[in-house]
């Protein structure tokens, strides 16, 4: 595997479910990001981790909970989501605050 | 102050044409301006980037023009091909340690007709 990988690629969940999105980067970077991409809106930065420490949290609802166990892995834990949370969730990585490289995303549908 | 305004929202050109996508920013602290290309089912991929110390940068068929005084920058695609059909995002950020926030435009969906 090369670059940034994300699993699963597609996820359908009910509002009462708990699920997790996984991201792994194979680039040797030390910063990782979660973005939300909705139709006709700019990409929204959700969280940034640098050296496994959260450095940005852009007013994201608590039903989204990130976890960064090491510099290569990033998780987004989801619980009691709303239908408006349906979107493409993108993971990215970078070396420090340099160029960001994105994964393919997880298409999330909340019923 | 944090917005990046991108236009047009969509663009259709004939093969061989030169689509132009424009972006404008407000925050004068921004000093790094990348363009990303996104195909359906894929994440955005870095295409080309520019810093404000130059007015133009070219990589293959892709050219960024930068106007610092007007706080505008644009992407030109020379000799466009059907394979260039994708959504293009401009973005802007401050350089430097600890500056992680990348502000994106809303995107331009480009269709190149054979």
mmCIF file of C-alpha atoms in Angstrom, chain A residues 27-107:
data_model
loop_
_atom_site.group_PDB
_atom_site.id
_atom_site.type_symbol
_atom_site.label_atom_id
_atom_site.label_comp_id
_atom_site.label_asym_id
_atom_site.label_seq_id
_atom_site.Cartn_x
_atom_site.Cartn_y
_atom_site.Cartn_z
ATOM 1 C CA UNK A 27 4.461 8.483 3.610
ATOM 2 C CA UNK A 28 6.395 8.892 6.846
ATOM 3 C CA UNK A 29 4.525 12.099 7.656
ATOM 4 C CA UNK A 30 4.007 13.451 11.161
ATOM 5 C CA UNK A 31 0.681 15.283 10.775
ATOM 6 C CA UNK A 32 -2.753 13.867 9.932
ATOM 7 C CA UNK A 33 -6.098 15.485 9.198
ATOM 8 C CA UNK A 34 -9.818 14.728 8.971
ATOM 9 C CA UNK A 35 -11.910 16.715 6.487
ATOM 10 C CA UNK A 36 -15.622 16.642 5.661
ATOM 11 C CA UNK A 37 -16.607 17.119 2.013
ATOM 12 C CA UNK A 38 -20.250 17.955 1.277
ATOM 13 C CA UNK A 39 -21.766 18.841 -2.078
ATOM 14 C CA UNK A 40 -21.325 22.480 -3.131
ATOM 15 C CA UNK A 41 -19.409 23.400 0.036
ATOM 16 C CA UNK A 42 -15.697 23.900 0.567
ATOM 17 C CA UNK A 43 -13.784 21.099 2.221
ATOM 18 C CA UNK A 44 -14.182 21.566 5.971
ATOM 19 C CA UNK A 45 -11.220 20.847 8.219
ATOM 20 C CA UNK A 46 -12.388 18.897 11.249
ATOM 21 C CA UNK A 47 -9.277 17.840 13.181
ATOM 22 C CA UNK A 48 -5.502 18.022 12.893
ATOM 23 C CA UNK A 49 -3.003 15.857 14.736
ATOM 24 C CA UNK A 50 0.690 16.700 14.801
ATOM 25 C CA UNK A 51 3.061 14.206 16.403
ATOM 26 C CA UNK A 52 -0.024 12.410 17.730
ATOM 27 C CA UNK A 53 -1.240 15.514 19.553
ATOM 28 C CA UNK A 54 -4.466 17.241 18.515
ATOM 29 C CA UNK A 55 -3.595 20.760 17.371
ATOM 30 C CA UNK A 56 -6.817 21.837 15.626
ATOM 31 C CA UNK A 57 -10.451 21.142 16.448
ATOM 32 C CA UNK A 58 -12.742 23.269 14.335
ATOM 33 C CA UNK A 59 -15.915 23.340 16.440
ATOM 34 C CA UNK A 60 -16.842 19.803 15.500
ATOM 35 C CA UNK A 61 -19.808 18.228 17.345
ATOM 36 C CA UNK A 62 -18.872 15.760 20.061
ATOM 37 C CA UNK A 63 -20.566 12.923 18.157
ATOM 38 C CA UNK A 64 -17.316 12.887 16.136
ATOM 39 C CA UNK A 65 -14.358 11.676 18.206
ATOM 40 C CA UNK A 66 -10.863 11.421 16.686
ATOM 41 C CA UNK A 67 -8.062 9.185 17.848
ATOM 42 C CA UNK A 68 -4.425 9.146 16.756
ATOM 43 C CA UNK A 69 -2.574 6.211 18.368
ATOM 44 C CA UNK A 70 0.627 6.819 16.357
ATOM 45 C CA UNK A 71 1.864 8.994 13.511
ATOM 46 C CA UNK A 72 0.717 6.513 10.840
ATOM 47 C CA UNK A 73 -2.851 5.873 11.978
ATOM 48 C CA UNK A 74 -5.875 8.071 12.510
ATOM 49 C CA UNK A 75 -9.404 7.086 13.476
ATOM 50 C CA UNK A 76 -12.709 8.917 13.515
ATOM 51 C CA UNK A 77 -15.209 7.381 15.915
ATOM 52 C CA UNK A 78 -18.843 8.084 15.098
ATOM 53 C CA UNK A 79 -21.866 7.820 17.382
ATOM 54 C CA UNK A 80 -25.461 9.043 17.289
ATOM 55 C CA UNK A 81 -24.933 10.803 13.972
ATOM 56 C CA UNK A 82 -27.558 12.856 12.152
ATOM 57 C CA UNK A 83 -28.617 12.553 8.493
ATOM 58 C CA UNK A 84 -26.892 15.894 7.779
ATOM 59 C CA UNK A 85 -23.600 14.211 8.693
ATOM 60 C CA UNK A 86 -23.805 12.205 5.475
ATOM 61 C CA UNK A 87 -20.778 13.242 3.412
ATOM 62 C CA UNK A 88 -17.398 12.132 2.095
ATOM 63 C CA UNK A 89 -14.878 12.021 4.943
ATOM 64 C CA UNK A 90 -11.323 12.573 3.776
ATOM 65 C CA UNK A 91 -8.112 11.860 5.604
ATOM 66 C CA UNK A 92 -4.884 13.657 4.714
ATOM 67 C CA UNK A 93 -1.304 13.684 5.925
ATOM 68 C CA UNK A 94 1.644 16.056 5.672
ATOM 69 C CA UNK A 95 5.171 16.509 6.884
ATOM 70 C CA UNK A 96 4.787 19.243 9.500
ATOM 71 C CA UNK A 97 2.510 21.902 7.957
ATOM 72 C CA UNK A 98 3.686 21.337 4.393
ATOM 73 C CA UNK A 99 1.716 19.984 1.429
ATOM 74 C CA UNK A 100 -1.240 17.780 2.359
ATOM 75 C CA UNK A 101 -1.823 14.448 0.626
ATOM 76 C CA UNK A 102 -5.329 13.022 0.666
ATOM 77 C CA UNK A 103 -6.760 9.534 0.865
ATOM 78 C CA UNK A 104 -9.687 8.357 -1.305
ATOM 79 C CA UNK A 105 -12.280 9.070 1.377
ATOM 80 C CA UNK A 106 -15.103 7.196 3.082
ATOM 81 C CA UNK A 107 -18.590 7.844 1.697
#
